[in-house]
Amino acid sequence: MRKPIVAGNWKMNGTLESIRELVAGLKAGIGEVNVAEVVVCAPAIYIAEASALTGGTAIALGSQDLSNAASGAYTGEISGSMLNDFNCQYAIVGHSERRHGRGESDQLVAEKFKAAQDSGLTPILCIGELLEEREEGVTEQVCARQMDAVINAYGVAALQNSVIAYEPVWAIGTGKTASPEQAQEVHAFVRSHIAKQDQLVADGVRIQYGGSMNAANAAELLAQPDIDGGLIGGASLKSEDFLTICRAAG
Ligand code: PGA
């Protein structure tokens, strides 16, 4: 069975002080989370602090991005091996705020996916359609294209050590969650798309839902058969809300 995974994406929020408070709150309640794997993805500059705060706890650490390069003259970039130095285990790649907000191409995202794995990090590959793409009826084509950038470059087996996050862009930070049926439909498609090439990889890969998941709507989303966890933005900034979602995951 797939172990549910709930990841908080703090985005560019917080201060040193608020992050200390948030992690203290998470540590106080993490014992009640029995099944789900719990990850927090801190802003890069706070990763060292988050690493110290979460060390020895059941809270795993992730980054929100990483460089596609291993090292060298890339001003402002952070490599997988640097993240490794601070015990990061996960790296989000291809978040829509980077694809659409920072112009990252499918190919660059695929290279970041590979760079994460090359450093022993588990990539969380974000995919998902824009509102106009959903309205045009091309949601599945968009998700397939974003996955194929990785599959065609590195093989379907590369998905084995990864997490996929289906995040409809119109649901991110908008308060407009996909209905459980809408989300399940795409999650099932994502899994079937992988199954066309490798049934075992498809059965094993964990697919998170992301986009305005919160303490109130998490349980019914997480109850869907192909939803294996969540990637949580806004609701991950309050420890109680985030823990409620983690408990709902199992
Ligand atoms: P949200 O963000 O929960 O604030 O909608 C989700 C995400 O961007 O990962």
Tab-separated table of C-alpha atoms and ligand atoms in Angstrom:
chain	number	residue	atom	x	y	z
A	1	MET	CA	0.000	0.000	0.000
A	2	ARG	CA	1.082	3.553	-0.653
A	3	LYS	CA	1.990	5.485	2.491
A	4	PRO	CA	0.243	8.875	2.404
A	5	ILE	CA	2.527	11.895	2.260
A	6	VAL	CA	1.539	15.395	3.326
A	7	ALA	CA	3.937	18.234	2.546
A	8	GLY	CA	3.702	21.837	3.654
A	9	ASN	CA	4.930	24.366	1.112
A	10	TRP	CA	5.606	27.492	3.140
A	11	LYS	CA	6.422	29.466	-0.024
A	12	MET	CA	7.947	32.912	0.688
A	13	ASN	CA	6.280	33.285	4.063
A	14	GLY	CA	7.440	33.580	7.625
A	15	THR	CA	10.262	34.946	9.726
A	16	LEU	CA	12.857	33.188	11.813
A	17	GLU	CA	10.588	33.699	14.783
A	18	SER	CA	7.370	32.497	13.144
A	19	ILE	CA	9.099	29.417	11.744
A	20	ARG	CA	10.361	28.488	15.198
A	21	GLU	CA	6.808	28.801	16.531
A	22	LEU	CA	5.342	26.821	13.655
A	23	VAL	CA	7.776	23.927	14.053
A	24	ALA	CA	7.264	23.915	17.824
A	25	GLY	CA	3.532	23.532	17.185
A	26	LEU	CA	4.119	20.726	14.715
A	27	LYS	CA	6.448	18.899	17.063
A	28	ALA	CA	3.875	19.094	19.851
A	29	GLY	CA	1.233	17.356	17.698
A	30	ILE	CA	3.181	15.122	15.354
A	31	GLY	CA	2.852	12.166	17.732
A	32	GLU	CA	-0.849	11.954	16.866
A	33	VAL	CA	-0.071	11.470	13.181
A	34	ASN	CA	0.162	7.731	12.878
A	35	VAL	CA	0.339	6.838	9.250
A	36	ALA	CA	1.226	9.739	6.999
A	37	GLU	CA	4.713	10.869	6.150
A	38	VAL	CA	5.013	14.573	6.990
A	39	VAL	CA	7.295	17.021	5.187
A	40	VAL	CA	7.853	20.775	5.479
A	41	CYS	CA	9.350	22.717	2.569
A	42	ALA	CA	10.999	25.818	3.988
A	43	PRO	CA	12.261	28.924	2.176
A	44	ALA	CA	15.894	28.279	1.217
A	45	ILE	CA	17.348	30.713	3.714
A	46	TYR	CA	15.538	29.012	6.590
A	47	ILE	CA	16.454	25.463	5.634
A	48	ALA	CA	19.420	25.358	8.014
A	49	GLU	CA	17.222	26.488	10.900
A	50	ALA	CA	14.378	24.163	9.915
A	51	SER	CA	16.886	21.315	9.729
A	52	ALA	CA	18.081	21.996	13.267
A	53	LEU	CA	14.503	22.321	14.530
A	54	THR	CA	13.170	19.155	12.900
A	55	GLY	CA	16.245	16.964	13.474
A	56	GLY	CA	15.387	13.759	15.322
A	57	THR	CA	11.639	14.235	14.814
A	58	ALA	CA	9.196	12.551	12.438
A	59	ILE	CA	9.046	15.743	10.360
A	60	ALA	CA	11.050	15.473	7.140
A	61	LEU	CA	12.526	18.485	5.399
A	62	GLY	CA	12.177	19.600	1.804
A	63	SER	CA	13.179	22.506	-0.388
A	64	GLN	CA	10.827	24.456	-2.643
A	65	ASP	CA	13.176	24.316	-5.637
A	66	LEU	CA	16.751	23.461	-6.574
A	67	SER	CA	19.172	24.110	-9.402
A	68	ASN	CA	19.299	21.829	-12.415
A	69	ALA	CA	23.090	22.130	-12.209
A	70	ALA	CA	25.317	20.276	-9.745
A	71	SER	CA	27.684	23.174	-9.008
A	72	GLY	CA	29.440	26.100	-10.640
A	73	ALA	CA	28.854	29.634	-11.793
A	74	TYR	CA	25.101	29.891	-11.212
A	75	THR	CA	24.568	33.009	-9.124
A	76	GLY	CA	21.712	32.669	-6.680
A	77	GLU	CA	21.085	28.977	-7.286
A	78	ILE	CA	21.123	26.191	-4.696
A	79	SER	CA	22.278	22.682	-5.553
A	80	GLY	CA	20.984	19.321	-4.453
A	81	SER	CA	24.201	18.539	-2.598
A	82	MET	CA	23.872	21.775	-0.594
A	83	LEU	CA	20.358	20.709	0.392
A	84	ASN	CA	21.770	17.339	1.344
A	85	ASP	CA	24.152	19.001	3.757
A	86	PHE	CA	21.109	20.136	5.730
A	87	ASN	CA	19.316	16.795	5.689
A	88	CYS	CA	16.736	17.726	3.086
A	89	GLN	CA	15.024	14.640	1.766
A	90	TYR	CA	12.603	16.192	-0.714
A	91	ALA	CA	12.677	18.934	-3.334
A	92	ILE	CA	9.631	20.419	-5.017
A	93	VAL	CA	10.212	20.836	-8.758
A	94	GLY	CA	7.979	22.526	-11.294
A	95	HIS	CA	5.643	24.292	-8.911
A	96	SER	CA	3.224	26.345	-11.003
A	97	GLU	CA	4.516	29.529	-9.388
A	98	ARG	CA	7.845	28.689	-11.015
A	99	ARG	CA	6.512	27.274	-14.286
A	100	HIS	CA	4.119	30.152	-14.885
A	101	GLY	CA	5.542	32.828	-12.610
A	102	ARG	CA	9.215	32.326	-13.471
A	103	GLY	CA	8.935	30.842	-16.941
A	104	GLU	CA	10.349	27.400	-16.161
A	105	SER	CA	9.972	25.048	-19.113
A	106	ASP	CA	8.991	21.377	-18.985
A	107	GLN	CA	12.573	20.564	-19.928
A	108	LEU	CA	14.105	22.643	-17.133
A	109	VAL	CA	11.715	21.055	-14.640
A	110	ALA	CA	12.728	17.603	-15.880
A	111	GLU	CA	16.400	18.521	-15.409
A	112	LYS	CA	15.654	19.688	-11.870
A	113	PHE	CA	13.839	16.407	-11.233
A	114	LYS	CA	16.975	14.534	-12.319
A	115	ALA	CA	19.283	16.835	-10.332
A	116	ALA	CA	17.254	16.105	-7.200
A	117	GLN	CA	17.482	12.345	-7.703
A	118	ASP	CA	21.184	12.560	-8.522
A	119	SER	CA	21.687	14.101	-5.063
A	120	GLY	CA	19.592	11.479	-3.334
A	121	LEU	CA	16.615	13.805	-2.878
A	122	THR	CA	13.093	12.709	-3.701
A	123	PRO	CA	11.572	15.140	-6.190
A	124	ILE	CA	7.973	16.255	-5.729
A	125	LEU	CA	7.010	16.868	-9.356
A	126	CYS	CA	4.175	19.391	-9.627
A	127	ILE	CA	1.869	19.178	-12.614
A	128	GLY	CA	-1.471	20.776	-13.378
A	129	GLU	CA	-3.533	22.794	-15.788
A	130	LEU	CA	-4.400	26.483	-15.975
A	131	LEU	CA	-8.056	27.505	-15.787
A	132	GLU	CA	-8.211	28.151	-19.532
A	133	GLU	CA	-6.716	24.745	-20.223
A	134	ARG	CA	-9.402	23.085	-18.091
A	135	GLU	CA	-12.053	25.086	-19.907
A	136	GLU	CA	-10.601	24.008	-23.258
A	137	GLY	CA	-10.782	20.394	-22.084
A	138	VAL	CA	-7.033	19.760	-22.311
A	139	THR	CA	-6.323	19.001	-18.639
A	140	GLU	CA	-5.155	15.450	-19.368
A	141	GLN	CA	-2.946	16.500	-22.280
A	142	VAL	CA	-1.244	19.148	-20.111
A	143	CYS	CA	-0.595	16.712	-17.257
A	144	ALA	CA	0.641	14.062	-19.701
A	145	ARG	CA	2.994	16.529	-21.381
A	146	GLN	CA	4.440	17.635	-18.043
A	147	MET	CA	5.009	14.021	-16.967
A	148	ASP	CA	6.361	12.974	-20.362
A	149	ALA	CA	9.118	15.575	-20.127
A	150	VAL	CA	10.533	13.446	-17.296
A	151	ILE	CA	9.546	10.019	-18.658
A	152	ASN	CA	10.959	10.599	-22.143
A	153	ALA	CA	14.240	11.981	-20.821
A	154	TYR	CA	14.921	9.594	-17.951
A	155	GLY	CA	12.561	6.639	-18.372
A	156	VAL	CA	9.381	5.723	-16.525
A	157	ALA	CA	11.445	4.029	-13.787
A	158	ALA	CA	12.646	7.493	-12.714
A	159	LEU	CA	9.162	8.063	-11.284
A	160	GLN	CA	9.702	5.235	-8.832
A	161	ASN	CA	11.608	7.425	-6.396
A	162	SER	CA	9.437	10.455	-6.732
A	163	VAL	CA	6.168	11.990	-5.622
A	164	ILE	CA	3.789	13.620	-8.086
A	165	ALA	CA	1.665	16.561	-6.986
A	166	TYR	CA	-1.395	17.261	-9.095
A	167	GLU	CA	-2.129	20.930	-8.542
A	168	PRO	CA	-4.746	22.540	-10.764
A	169	VAL	CA	-3.351	26.053	-11.104
A	170	TRP	CA	-6.804	27.610	-10.716
A	171	ALA	CA	-7.091	26.048	-7.262
A	172	ILE	CA	-3.757	27.250	-5.871
A	173	GLY	CA	-4.131	29.990	-3.302
A	174	THR	CA	-7.608	30.842	-4.586
A	175	GLY	CA	-9.776	29.075	-2.035
A	176	LYS	CA	-11.351	27.230	-5.010
A	177	THR	CA	-10.573	23.577	-4.339
A	178	ALA	CA	-11.119	20.924	-6.978
A	179	SER	CA	-14.034	18.744	-5.933
A	180	PRO	CA	-13.023	15.268	-4.742
A	181	GLU	CA	-14.493	13.864	-7.987
A	182	GLN	CA	-12.610	16.334	-10.188
A	183	ALA	CA	-9.359	15.610	-8.387
A	184	GLN	CA	-9.846	11.830	-8.393
A	185	GLU	CA	-10.550	11.873	-12.128
A	186	VAL	CA	-7.191	13.522	-12.887
A	187	HIS	CA	-5.302	11.426	-10.330
A	188	ALA	CA	-6.681	8.265	-11.945
A	189	PHE	CA	-5.618	9.580	-15.339
A	190	VAL	CA	-2.106	10.355	-14.072
A	191	ARG	CA	-1.755	6.836	-12.706
A	192	SER	CA	-3.146	5.251	-15.874
A	193	HIS	CA	-0.779	7.318	-18.009
A	194	ILE	CA	2.166	5.853	-16.074
A	195	ALA	CA	0.597	2.371	-16.118
A	196	LYS	CA	0.670	2.390	-19.929
A	197	GLN	CA	4.437	2.082	-19.560
A	198	ASP	CA	4.881	0.372	-16.208
A	199	GLN	CA	2.082	-0.949	-14.018
A	200	LEU	CA	4.286	-1.470	-10.958
A	201	VAL	CA	5.607	2.093	-11.026
A	202	ALA	CA	2.046	3.359	-11.452
A	203	ASP	CA	0.795	1.319	-8.502
A	204	GLY	CA	3.600	2.512	-6.250
A	205	VAL	CA	3.937	6.200	-7.039
A	206	ARG	CA	2.309	8.564	-4.591
A	207	ILE	CA	0.174	11.320	-6.093
A	208	GLN	CA	-0.590	14.298	-3.874
A	209	TYR	CA	-3.394	16.757	-4.465
A	210	GLY	CA	-2.604	20.442	-4.029
A	211	GLY	CA	-4.698	23.584	-4.350
A	212	SER	CA	-6.561	25.133	-1.429
A	213	MET	CA	-6.575	21.922	0.575
A	214	ASN	CA	-7.412	22.832	4.155
A	215	ALA	CA	-8.468	21.386	7.487
A	216	ALA	CA	-12.123	21.375	6.445
A	217	ASN	CA	-11.893	19.775	2.989
A	218	ALA	CA	-8.877	17.477	3.382
A	219	ALA	CA	-10.676	14.354	4.589
A	220	GLU	CA	-12.951	13.964	1.572
A	221	LEU	CA	-10.140	14.640	-0.887
A	222	LEU	CA	-7.812	12.212	0.880
A	223	ALA	CA	-10.525	9.543	0.912
A	224	GLN	CA	-10.319	9.228	-2.886
A	225	PRO	CA	-8.572	6.045	-4.010
A	226	ASP	CA	-5.864	7.712	-6.087
A	227	ILE	CA	-5.156	10.661	-3.787
A	228	ASP	CA	-2.170	9.716	-1.641
A	229	GLY	CA	-1.621	12.921	0.283
A	230	GLY	CA	-1.491	16.648	-0.139
A	231	LEU	CA	0.800	19.520	-0.990
A	232	ILE	CA	-0.414	22.304	1.239
A	233	GLY	CA	0.327	26.001	0.888
A	234	GLY	CA	-1.668	28.458	2.991
A	235	ALA	CA	-2.989	25.897	5.479
A	236	SER	CA	0.545	24.667	6.236
A	237	LEU	CA	1.393	27.946	7.945
A	238	LYS	CA	-0.832	27.153	10.938
A	239	SER	CA	0.355	24.127	12.872
A	240	GLU	CA	-3.128	23.072	14.004
A	241	ASP	CA	-4.566	23.191	10.478
A	242	PHE	CA	-1.624	21.367	9.003
A	243	LEU	CA	-1.743	18.673	11.676
A	244	THR	CA	-5.474	18.221	11.091
A	245	ILE	CA	-4.723	17.553	7.411
A	246	CYS	CA	-1.928	15.138	8.338
A	247	ARG	CA	-4.262	13.223	10.648
A	248	ALA	CA	-6.896	13.092	7.909
A	249	ALA	CA	-4.346	11.425	5.631
A	250	GLY	CA	-4.216	8.393	7.886
B	1	PGA	P1	-2.459	26.464	-1.462
B	1	PGA	O1	-1.082	26.151	-2.231
B	1	PGA	O2	-2.699	25.320	-0.531
B	1	PGA	O3	-2.201	27.767	-0.732
B	1	PGA	O4	-3.510	26.584	-2.496
B	1	PGA	C1	-0.790	24.858	-2.653
B	1	PGA	C2	0.512	24.837	-3.392
B	1	PGA	O5	0.804	25.811	-4.106
B	1	PGA	O6	1.297	23.890	-3.271
